[in-house]
Coordinates of C-alpha atoms in Angstrom, one line a residue:
Chain P
M1 CA -17.2 -2.9 50.0
T2 CA -14.4 -5.0 51.8
S3 CA -11.9 -2.8 53.6
K4 CA -8.3 -2.9 53.1
A5 CA -7.9 -4.7 56.8
E6 CA -10.3 -7.3 55.6
N7 CA -8.6 -7.9 52.1
Q8 CA -5.4 -8.3 53.7
A9 CA -6.6 -10.9 56.5
R10 CA -8.4 -13.0 53.9
F11 CA -5.5 -13.2 51.4
G12 CA -2.6 -12.9 53.7
V13 CA -1.1 -9.7 52.5
P14 CA 1.8 -8.6 54.6
D15 CA 1.8 -5.5 56.5
N16 CA 3.6 -2.6 54.6
S17 CA 2.7 -4.2 51.5
M18 CA 2.2 -1.7 48.3
V19 CA 1.7 -4.5 45.3
F20 CA 0.5 -7.7 46.4
A21 CA 0.0 -10.6 43.6
R22 CA -1.1 -14.3 44.2
G23 CA -1.7 -16.6 41.6
V24 CA -2.4 -14.1 38.9
R25 CA -3.3 -15.7 35.4
K26 CA -3.9 -13.7 32.5
S27 CA -5.1 -15.2 29.0
F28 CA -5.5 -13.8 25.3
G29 CA -7.9 -16.1 23.8
A30 CA -6.5 -19.7 24.4
V31 CA -3.1 -18.5 25.2
E32 CA -2.0 -18.3 28.7
V33 CA 0.6 -15.5 29.1
L34 CA 0.6 -15.5 33.0
K35 CA 0.3 -18.9 34.8
G36 CA 0.1 -17.9 38.4
I37 CA 2.2 -15.0 39.4
D38 CA 3.3 -14.4 43.1
L39 CA 4.7 -11.0 44.2
N40 CA 4.7 -8.9 47.3
V41 CA 6.4 -5.4 46.5
P42 CA 6.6 -3.5 50.3
T43 CA 6.1 0.2 50.4
G44 CA 9.5 2.3 49.7
S45 CA 10.9 -0.8 47.6
V46 CA 11.9 -1.4 44.3
A47 CA 11.3 -4.6 42.5
C48 CA 13.0 -5.3 39.1
V49 CA 11.2 -7.5 36.7
I50 CA 13.6 -9.2 34.0
G51 CA 12.9 -12.1 31.5
P52 CA 13.1 -12.8 27.8
S53 CA 10.4 -11.0 25.5
G54 CA 7.3 -13.0 25.4
S55 CA 7.7 -14.0 29.2
G56 CA 4.6 -12.0 30.3
K57 CA 6.6 -9.3 32.2
S58 CA 4.8 -6.5 30.3
T59 CA 1.4 -7.9 30.5
F60 CA 1.7 -8.5 34.3
L61 CA 3.0 -4.7 34.9
R62 CA -0.3 -3.5 32.8
C63 CA -2.4 -6.0 35.0
I64 CA -1.2 -4.1 38.1
N65 CA -3.1 -0.6 37.1
H66 CA -5.8 -2.5 35.2
L67 CA -4.6 -1.8 31.6
E68 CA -5.2 -5.5 31.2
E69 CA -7.8 -7.6 33.1
V70 CA -6.5 -10.2 35.3
S71 CA -8.3 -13.8 34.3
G72 CA -7.5 -15.0 37.8
G73 CA -5.9 -14.6 41.1
V74 CA -5.7 -11.9 43.5
L75 CA -3.8 -8.5 42.6
L76 CA -3.9 -6.0 45.1
V77 CA -2.6 -2.5 45.2
D78 CA -2.3 -1.0 48.6
G79 CA -4.5 -3.6 49.9
E80 CA -7.5 -3.0 47.3
F81 CA -8.4 -4.6 43.9
V82 CA -7.7 -1.9 41.1
G83 CA -10.7 -2.8 38.9
Y84 CA -12.9 -4.6 41.4
D85 CA -14.7 -4.5 44.9
L86 CA -15.0 -7.7 46.6
R87 CA -18.4 -8.3 48.0
H88 CA -20.4 -11.4 49.3
G89 CA -17.4 -13.4 47.7
K90 CA -17.7 -11.9 44.2
L91 CA -15.7 -9.3 42.4
Y92 CA -17.7 -6.7 41.3
E93 CA -16.3 -4.6 38.7
V94 CA -16.0 -1.1 39.6
N95 CA -17.5 1.9 37.7
N96 CA -15.5 4.3 35.6
K97 CA -14.9 7.3 38.1
L98 CA -13.6 4.8 40.9
L99 CA -11.6 2.9 38.4
C100 CA -10.1 6.3 37.6
Q101 CA -9.4 7.6 41.1
R102 CA -7.4 4.5 41.8
R103 CA -5.2 4.4 38.6
A104 CA -4.7 8.0 39.6
D105 CA -2.3 6.8 42.4
I106 CA -0.8 4.2 40.2
G107 CA 1.9 6.1 37.9
M108 CA 3.1 4.4 34.6
V109 CA 6.1 5.2 32.5
F110 CA 6.0 3.6 29.0
Q111 CA 8.5 2.2 26.8
S112 CA 7.5 4.7 24.2
F113 CA 7.0 7.3 26.4
N114 CA 3.4 8.4 25.1
L115 CA 3.6 12.0 26.1
F116 CA 0.9 14.0 24.8
S117 CA 2.2 15.0 21.5
H118 CA -0.3 18.2 21.0
M119 CA 0.9 19.5 24.6
T120 CA 4.3 21.1 25.6
A121 CA 6.2 19.4 28.4
L122 CA 4.4 21.7 31.1
E123 CA 1.2 21.0 29.6
N124 CA 1.8 17.5 29.8
L125 CA 2.7 17.5 33.7
I126 CA -0.4 20.0 34.6
E127 CA -3.0 18.3 32.6
A128 CA -4.1 15.5 34.9
P129 CA -3.4 17.1 38.3
I130 CA -5.7 19.9 37.0
M131 CA -8.4 17.8 35.0
V132 CA -8.5 14.8 37.5
K133 CA -7.5 16.1 40.6
G134 CA -9.1 19.6 40.2
M135 CA -5.7 21.3 41.3
S136 CA -5.8 25.3 40.5
K137 CA -3.8 26.1 37.4
A138 CA -1.3 28.0 39.4
E139 CA -0.8 25.3 41.8
A140 CA -0.2 22.7 39.0
K141 CA 2.3 25.1 37.5
D142 CA 4.5 25.5 40.4
K143 CA 4.5 21.6 41.1
A144 CA 5.1 21.0 37.5
H145 CA 8.2 23.4 37.5
A146 CA 9.5 21.8 40.6
L147 CA 9.4 18.5 38.9
L148 CA 11.0 19.4 35.6
E149 CA 13.7 20.9 37.7
R150 CA 13.9 17.5 39.6
V151 CA 14.4 15.6 36.4
G152 CA 16.9 18.1 35.1
L153 CA 14.7 19.6 32.4
S154 CA 13.3 23.0 33.6
A155 CA 14.7 24.8 30.5
K156 CA 12.5 22.7 28.4
A157 CA 9.0 23.5 29.8
D158 CA 7.6 24.9 26.8
A159 CA 9.3 22.5 24.3
Y160 CA 6.7 19.9 22.4
P161 CA 7.6 16.3 23.0
R162 CA 8.7 16.3 19.2
Q163 CA 11.6 18.8 19.9
L164 CA 12.9 16.7 22.5
S165 CA 15.4 13.5 22.6
G166 CA 14.3 10.2 23.8
G167 CA 16.1 10.4 27.0
Q168 CA 14.4 14.2 27.6
Q169 CA 10.8 12.7 26.8
Q170 CA 11.0 10.1 29.2
R171 CA 12.4 12.0 32.0
V172 CA 9.3 14.3 31.4
A173 CA 7.2 11.2 31.4
I174 CA 8.5 10.2 34.7
A175 CA 7.7 14.0 36.0
R176 CA 4.0 13.5 34.5
A177 CA 3.8 10.7 36.6
L178 CA 5.1 12.1 39.6
A179 CA 2.8 14.8 39.2
M180 CA 0.1 12.9 40.3
N181 CA 1.9 12.0 43.6
P182 CA 1.4 8.2 42.8
K183 CA 1.9 5.3 45.8
V184 CA 3.6 3.2 43.2
L185 CA 5.4 3.8 39.8
L186 CA 5.3 1.3 37.3
F187 CA 8.2 1.4 34.7
D188 CA 7.5 -0.9 31.3
E189 CA 11.0 -1.1 30.0
P190 CA 11.6 2.7 30.3
T191 CA 14.8 2.4 28.5
S192 CA 14.2 -0.1 25.8
A193 CA 13.5 2.6 23.1
L194 CA 16.6 4.9 23.9
D195 CA 19.9 5.1 22.1
P196 CA 22.5 3.8 24.3
E197 CA 23.9 7.1 25.4
L198 CA 20.7 8.4 26.8
V199 CA 20.0 5.3 28.9
G200 CA 22.0 6.8 31.6
E201 CA 20.4 10.1 32.2
V202 CA 16.8 8.2 32.5
L203 CA 18.4 5.6 35.1
V204 CA 19.7 8.6 37.0
V205 CA 16.3 10.0 37.6
M206 CA 15.4 6.4 38.4
R207 CA 17.8 5.9 40.9
D208 CA 17.2 9.4 42.4
L209 CA 13.5 8.3 42.9
A210 CA 14.5 5.0 44.6
E211 CA 16.6 6.7 47.0
S212 CA 13.7 9.1 47.8
G213 CA 11.8 6.2 48.8
M214 CA 9.4 5.6 46.0
T215 CA 7.6 2.4 45.8
M216 CA 8.8 1.1 42.2
V217 CA 8.1 -2.0 39.9
V218 CA 10.6 -2.0 36.9
V219 CA 10.5 -4.4 34.2
T220 CA 13.7 -3.6 32.3
H221 CA 16.8 -5.3 30.6
E222 CA 19.2 -2.9 32.7
I223 CA 20.6 -5.7 34.8
G224 CA 23.4 -3.2 36.2
F225 CA 20.2 -1.0 37.6
A226 CA 18.6 -3.9 38.7
R227 CA 21.7 -4.9 40.7
E228 CA 22.6 -1.5 42.3
V229 CA 19.1 -0.2 42.9
G230 CA 16.5 -3.1 43.2
D231 CA 15.5 -4.7 46.4
Q232 CA 14.1 -7.6 45.0
L233 CA 15.0 -9.3 41.4
I234 CA 12.2 -11.5 39.7
F235 CA 13.1 -13.6 36.6
M236 CA 10.0 -14.3 34.6
D237 CA 10.1 -16.7 31.8
R238 CA 7.0 -18.3 29.6
G239 CA 4.5 -16.8 32.3
V240 CA 5.6 -18.1 35.7
V241 CA 8.5 -16.7 38.1
E242 CA 11.3 -19.0 37.3
E243 CA 13.6 -17.5 40.1
R244 CA 13.5 -14.5 42.5
G245 CA 15.9 -13.1 45.2
E246 CA 18.3 -10.5 46.3
P247 CA 19.4 -8.9 43.0
R248 CA 23.5 -9.1 43.8
E249 CA 23.1 -12.8 45.0
M250 CA 20.9 -13.8 42.3
I251 CA 22.9 -12.2 39.7
A252 CA 26.2 -13.6 41.0
N253 CA 24.7 -17.1 41.5
P254 CA 21.6 -17.9 39.7
Q255 CA 20.0 -21.2 40.9
S256 CA 17.8 -22.0 37.8
T257 CA 19.5 -23.2 34.4
R258 CA 16.9 -20.8 32.7
T259 CA 18.1 -17.8 34.6
R260 CA 21.9 -18.7 34.1
E261 CA 21.3 -18.7 30.5
F262 CA 19.5 -15.5 30.1
L263 CA 21.8 -13.5 32.3
S264 CA 24.7 -15.0 30.4
H265 CA 23.1 -13.2 27.3
V266 CA 22.3 -9.8 28.7
L267 CA 25.3 -9.6 31.1
Chain W
M1 CA 46.3 8.2 -6.1
D2 CA 46.9 11.1 -3.8
R3 CA 48.9 12.7 -6.2
A4 CA 46.5 12.5 -9.1
E5 CA 43.9 13.8 -7.0
T6 CA 45.8 16.9 -6.0
Q7 CA 46.2 17.5 -9.6
T8 CA 42.6 17.3 -10.9
P9 CA 41.2 21.0 -11.1
P10 CA 39.0 22.2 -8.4
P11 CA 35.2 21.5 -9.2
E12 CA 34.3 25.1 -9.6
A13 CA 36.5 25.1 -13.0
L14 CA 33.9 22.8 -14.5
T15 CA 30.7 24.3 -16.3
V16 CA 27.5 22.0 -16.4
V17 CA 25.6 21.8 -19.4
P18 CA 21.8 21.4 -18.5
L19 CA 20.1 18.8 -20.3
R20 CA 17.7 20.1 -22.8
H21 CA 14.1 19.0 -22.4
Y22 CA 12.6 19.5 -25.6
G23 CA 9.3 18.0 -24.9
L24 CA 8.9 20.4 -21.9
W25 CA 9.5 23.4 -24.1
V26 CA 6.7 22.0 -26.8
G27 CA 4.5 21.3 -24.0
T28 CA 4.8 24.6 -22.7
A29 CA 4.4 26.3 -25.9
I30 CA 1.2 24.3 -26.6
T31 CA -0.1 25.4 -23.3
L32 CA 0.4 29.0 -23.8
A33 CA -1.3 28.9 -27.2
I34 CA -4.2 27.4 -25.7
L35 CA -4.4 29.9 -23.1
G36 CA -4.0 32.8 -25.5
L37 CA -6.9 31.6 -27.4
I38 CA -9.0 31.4 -24.4
L39 CA -8.0 34.6 -23.1
K40 CA -9.0 36.2 -26.8
A41 CA -12.4 34.5 -26.8
L42 CA -13.1 35.8 -23.3
A43 CA -12.2 39.3 -24.3
T44 CA -13.7 39.3 -27.9
N45 CA -16.7 37.1 -27.7
P46 CA -19.8 39.8 -27.1
A47 CA -21.8 36.6 -25.4
F48 CA -19.6 37.1 -22.3
D49 CA -20.9 40.5 -22.1
W50 CA -18.6 42.0 -19.4
P51 CA -20.2 45.0 -18.7
T52 CA -23.2 43.3 -17.8
V53 CA -21.3 41.0 -15.5
G54 CA -20.0 44.3 -14.1
K55 CA -23.5 45.5 -13.5
Y56 CA -24.9 42.4 -11.6
L57 CA -21.9 41.7 -9.6
F58 CA -22.8 43.6 -6.6
H59 CA -26.7 43.6 -7.5
P60 CA -28.6 43.7 -4.2
S61 CA -30.6 40.3 -4.9
I62 CA -27.3 38.7 -5.9
M63 CA -25.8 39.9 -2.5
R64 CA -28.8 38.4 -1.0
G65 CA -28.6 35.2 -2.7
L66 CA -24.9 34.9 -1.5
G67 CA -25.9 35.6 2.0
Q68 CA -28.2 32.9 1.9
T69 CA -25.8 30.5 0.5
L70 CA -23.4 31.3 3.1
V71 CA -26.1 30.7 6.1
L72 CA -26.8 27.6 4.5
T73 CA -23.2 26.4 4.2
V74 CA -22.2 27.5 7.7
T75 CA -25.4 26.2 9.6
I76 CA -25.5 22.6 7.4
M77 CA -21.7 22.3 8.2
V78 CA -22.1 23.0 12.0
L79 CA -24.8 20.6 12.1
A80 CA -22.9 17.9 10.0
I81 CA -20.0 18.3 12.2
I82 CA -21.8 17.6 15.3
I83 CA -23.9 14.8 14.0
G84 CA -20.8 13.3 12.3
T85 CA -18.8 13.5 15.5
I86 CA -21.4 11.4 17.4
V87 CA -21.8 8.8 14.8
A88 CA -18.0 8.5 14.6
I89 CA -17.9 7.9 18.1
M90 CA -20.9 5.5 18.0
R91 CA -19.1 3.7 15.3
L92 CA -16.2 3.2 17.4
S93 CA -17.9 2.2 20.5
P94 CA -17.9 -1.4 21.8
S95 CA -21.5 -2.0 21.4
R96 CA -22.5 -3.9 18.2
I97 CA -25.8 -2.3 18.0
L98 CA -24.4 1.4 18.2
N99 CA -21.9 0.3 15.8
A100 CA -24.5 -1.4 13.2
F101 CA -26.7 1.7 13.7
A102 CA -23.8 3.9 12.9
S103 CA -22.5 1.8 10.0
A104 CA -26.1 1.7 8.5
Y105 CA -26.4 5.6 8.9
I106 CA -23.1 6.1 6.7
W107 CA -24.4 3.8 4.2
F108 CA -27.7 5.3 3.9
F109 CA -27.2 8.9 4.0
R110 CA -23.7 9.0 2.2
G111 CA -25.0 6.3 -0.4
A112 CA -28.3 8.1 -1.3
P113 CA -27.9 11.4 -3.8
A114 CA -28.0 14.6 -2.1
L115 CA -30.8 15.8 -4.7
I116 CA -33.0 12.9 -4.0
Q117 CA -32.6 13.4 -0.2
L118 CA -33.3 17.0 -0.8
I119 CA -36.6 16.4 -2.5
F120 CA -37.7 13.8 -0.2
W121 CA -37.4 16.1 3.1
F122 CA -39.1 18.8 1.0
N123 CA -42.1 16.6 0.4
L124 CA -42.0 15.1 4.0
A125 CA -45.8 16.0 4.2
L126 CA -46.7 13.2 1.7
V127 CA -45.2 10.5 4.4
V128 CA -46.0 12.2 7.5
R129 CA -48.8 14.7 7.8
E130 CA -48.2 16.2 11.3
F131 CA -45.7 15.8 14.3
S132 CA -47.4 15.7 17.8
L133 CA -46.1 15.2 21.3
T134 CA -48.4 13.2 23.5
L135 CA -47.4 12.2 27.0
P136 CA -49.2 9.6 28.9
F137 CA -51.6 11.1 31.6
V138 CA -50.7 14.5 30.2
G139 CA -52.4 14.5 26.7
T140 CA -51.1 16.0 23.6
L141 CA -48.8 18.9 24.3
F142 CA -48.5 20.1 20.8
T143 CA -49.5 19.4 17.1
V144 CA -47.7 20.8 14.0
K145 CA -48.3 20.1 10.4
T146 CA -45.2 19.2 8.5
N147 CA -46.4 21.5 5.7
D148 CA -46.1 24.4 8.1
F149 CA -42.6 24.0 9.2
M150 CA -40.8 22.0 6.3
T151 CA -40.0 25.4 4.5
P152 CA -37.7 24.9 1.8
F153 CA -34.8 26.2 3.8
V154 CA -35.5 23.9 6.8
A155 CA -35.9 20.9 4.2
A156 CA -32.4 22.1 2.7
V157 CA -30.8 22.3 6.0
I158 CA -32.1 18.9 7.4
A159 CA -31.4 17.1 3.9
L160 CA -27.8 18.5 3.5
S161 CA -26.7 18.2 7.1
L162 CA -27.7 14.5 7.3
H163 CA -26.1 13.8 4.0
E164 CA -22.9 15.5 4.7
A165 CA -22.8 14.0 8.5
G166 CA -22.2 10.9 6.6
Y167 CA -19.0 12.2 5.5
M168 CA -17.9 13.8 8.2
A169 CA -18.6 10.6 10.5
E170 CA -16.0 8.6 8.3
I171 CA -13.4 11.8 8.4
V172 CA -13.7 12.1 12.2
R173 CA -13.3 8.5 12.6
A174 CA -10.6 8.0 10.6
G175 CA -9.0 11.0 12.5
I176 CA -9.7 9.4 15.9
N177 CA -7.9 6.1 14.8
S178 CA -4.9 7.9 13.5
V179 CA -3.8 8.7 17.3
A180 CA -1.8 6.1 18.5
S181 CA -3.2 3.7 21.2
G182 CA -0.4 4.8 23.7
Q183 CA -2.0 8.4 24.2
T184 CA -5.1 6.5 25.4
E185 CA -3.1 4.2 27.9
A186 CA -1.0 7.2 29.2
A187 CA -4.1 9.2 29.9
G188 CA -6.1 6.3 31.4
S189 CA -3.0 5.6 33.7
L190 CA -3.0 9.1 35.0
G191 CA -6.7 8.8 36.1
M192 CA -8.3 10.2 33.1
N193 CA -11.9 8.8 32.3
H194 CA -13.2 7.8 28.6
R195 CA -14.7 11.4 28.0
L196 CA -12.0 13.3 29.5
I197 CA -9.6 11.1 27.1
L198 CA -11.8 11.8 24.3
R199 CA -12.0 15.5 24.7
R200 CA -8.5 16.5 26.0
I201 CA -6.3 14.1 24.2
T202 CA -7.7 12.0 21.3
L203 CA -10.0 14.6 19.6
P204 CA -7.0 17.6 19.6
Q205 CA -4.6 15.1 18.0
A206 CA -7.3 13.7 15.6
M207 CA -8.0 17.2 14.4
R208 CA -4.8 17.5 12.6
F209 CA -6.1 14.5 10.4
I210 CA -9.8 15.9 10.5
V211 CA -9.1 19.4 9.3
P212 CA -7.9 19.2 5.9
P213 CA -10.6 16.6 4.8
T214 CA -13.0 19.0 6.3
G215 CA -12.0 21.7 4.8
N216 CA -12.4 20.2 1.3
E217 CA -16.1 18.9 2.4
T218 CA -16.9 22.6 3.2
I219 CA -15.8 23.8 0.0
N220 CA -17.5 20.9 -1.6
L221 CA -20.8 21.6 0.6
L222 CA -20.3 25.5 -0.5
K223 CA -21.1 24.4 -4.1
T224 CA -23.7 21.6 -3.4
T225 CA -25.6 24.2 -1.9
S226 CA -26.5 25.2 -5.2
L227 CA -28.8 22.1 -5.4
V228 CA -31.3 23.9 -3.2
T229 CA -32.6 26.2 -6.3
I230 CA -34.6 22.9 -7.3
I231 CA -36.6 23.4 -4.0
A232 CA -36.8 27.2 -4.5
V233 CA -34.3 28.3 -1.8
N234 CA -33.4 31.7 -2.6
D235 CA -29.6 31.1 -2.8
L236 CA -26.9 32.5 -5.1
L237 CA -27.7 30.4 -7.9
Y238 CA -31.6 31.0 -7.7
A239 CA -31.1 34.6 -7.1
A240 CA -29.1 34.9 -10.6
Q241 CA -31.8 32.4 -12.4
S242 CA -34.6 34.8 -11.4
I243 CA -32.8 37.6 -13.1
Y244 CA -31.8 35.9 -16.0
A245 CA -35.2 34.4 -16.5
R246 CA -36.5 37.8 -17.1
T247 CA -33.6 39.4 -19.0
F248 CA -32.0 36.3 -20.8
E249 CA -28.7 37.6 -20.0
T250 CA -27.7 34.0 -19.0
I251 CA -24.0 33.7 -19.5
P252 CA -23.0 37.0 -17.7
L253 CA -25.3 36.0 -14.7
L254 CA -23.5 32.5 -14.5
I255 CA -20.2 34.4 -14.6
V256 CA -21.4 36.6 -11.6
V257 CA -22.2 33.4 -9.7
A258 CA -19.1 31.4 -10.7
F259 CA -17.0 34.7 -9.3
W260 CA -18.7 34.8 -6.2
Y261 CA -18.3 30.8 -5.5
L262 CA -14.7 31.1 -6.5
F263 CA -14.1 34.1 -4.3
V264 CA -15.8 32.3 -1.1
V265 CA -13.9 29.1 -1.9
T266 CA -10.4 31.4 -1.8
I267 CA -11.5 32.7 1.4
L268 CA -12.2 29.3 2.9
S269 CA -8.8 27.9 1.3
I270 CA -7.1 30.7 3.2
C271 CA -8.8 29.9 6.7
Q272 CA -8.4 26.3 6.3
H273 CA -4.4 26.9 6.0
Y274 CA -4.2 28.7 9.2
I275 CA -6.5 26.2 11.2
E276 CA -4.4 23.5 9.9
Q277 CA -1.3 25.5 11.1
Y278 CA -2.8 25.8 14.6
Y279 CA -3.5 22.1 15.0
G280 CA -0.1 21.4 13.5
R281 CA 1.9 23.5 15.7
S282 CA 3.5 20.7 17.8
D283 CA 4.7 19.4 14.5
L284 CA 7.9 20.8 13.7
Q285 CA 7.6 19.9 10.0
Q286 CA 4.6 22.0 9.5
G287 CA 6.3 25.4 10.2
A288 CA 6.3 26.8 6.4
S289 CA 4.7 30.3 6.4
F290 CA 1.7 31.2 4.1
G291 CA 4.0 32.9 1.9
D292 CA 6.2 29.6 1.3
T293 CA 2.9 27.8 0.9
L294 CA 2.1 30.5 -1.8
K295 CA 5.2 30.4 -3.6
R296 CA 5.1 26.5 -3.6
A297 CA 1.9 26.4 -5.0
F298 CA 2.5 29.1 -7.7
R299 CA 5.9 28.8 -8.4
F300 CA 7.1 29.2 -12.1
G301 CA 9.7 27.7 -14.2
R302 CA 11.1 24.3 -13.8
V303 CA 10.8 22.5 -10.1
A304 CA 13.9 20.5 -9.4
Q305 CA 12.4 17.0 -8.8
P306 CA 14.4 14.1 -7.1
A307 CA 14.4 11.3 -9.6

């Protein structure tokens, strides 16, 4: 197994990098949806990915925690491949146990929330810390209550997902991801399934997280959020990064015609 | 326009004349007449011989038979659920071989009639005389003659649990498939492994879809166990048969048997309701109480139906 330092030297990963991608490719059958994506997300920063649907941005996000296997290129989280170990110049698929350990450090928030529908909000939060990390029930509960308070839902601990609004469900889902103390949080269009008046409450929680120093990769259509919270903005189109830059600058003055076109539709 | 509206009388002043449902009245009358005839026949036909029914209802050998039927049903159902779940998981596995084996299992054991499987297992000695466990370098550890352990009860348990497992496998598979894939992904992203996800996330949610058909299967199985009389297992029907073979009180004893089957089915239906409620507790729509369900099932008169 190569160490983090060896990987960093070999692939030229900058210091302080949490998510590093170079030439990431992904094909579904004959269709290539990612055609060489490069990205570096430094620890503690927020990267926002925008782009039209079908541009591959969600697929790229799912590659980061190995929900999808990459077809080519290098994708490292905290200096390590998530689904592989590099030995003698070959990528060996890691066993299930190791994959689960690494995934536990990468939180993910889904467009459709995906709260466990047979569990209350509190049970959703304590499930993985107890079953995966072996935390004691009392400790997990204390932590869960603190997290629910942080997302403003301490009163809803015993509610089932069905009894919560979309915005509340998504806030519980964020708290559930946080309960695992992840190194990085991935957001897959977290507000796209929400009624417009519920988007704000989720964005407030996300902004609070960003300010607390959480490393975040956010696939979103919320340009306002990207401008105010993002440290870098990536515009993806047809499987490539069409343009990237400092959010305010890029939104105010896009260089590529495709970016300009896209922004004119969403702004 | 505003003036005209204020001049119309308030709606409560208008009487609604309901539509006369003559067809419904005729149907109800005919049904009541038939019901009357049946009741009269039941009460007056001496062949039903109610005093004899009463005499045998709690007869010790009927009770023993009922006990045996219940033991069979529970044992077979428990085994069928375990085997069925394993087959369902094989059926959903990415391995083509496991998948094909599971499909073949379901095709064969669900497809062949239960009665034939029952007679086959009872006569297994015709195919395999004895079973022995021989290890290399150790020698034969034990040998048993098939006829020594394949008692009627064992044959019944093996045959019917393999048969029932074919149905259960399909029920469990459908249940697992009904759980949204996002649930598995979310669990995976939290670092849960396949087995943990199945046990903690997928199966508990699949239960809501598995319980109702499993209840039906249990009720079905309770009655199917009466087939075991053919290989002389002393179940409820066999107990009744052995009595009426002597006394020729056939009909009263069949009524006794039918009574006990219906009694157990009723108990099972009530249990099923509560189990369904337990697994549906996260679902707001299923909050109806048992009383409500009873009312809905047995309500009299005309039921308002949306067109």
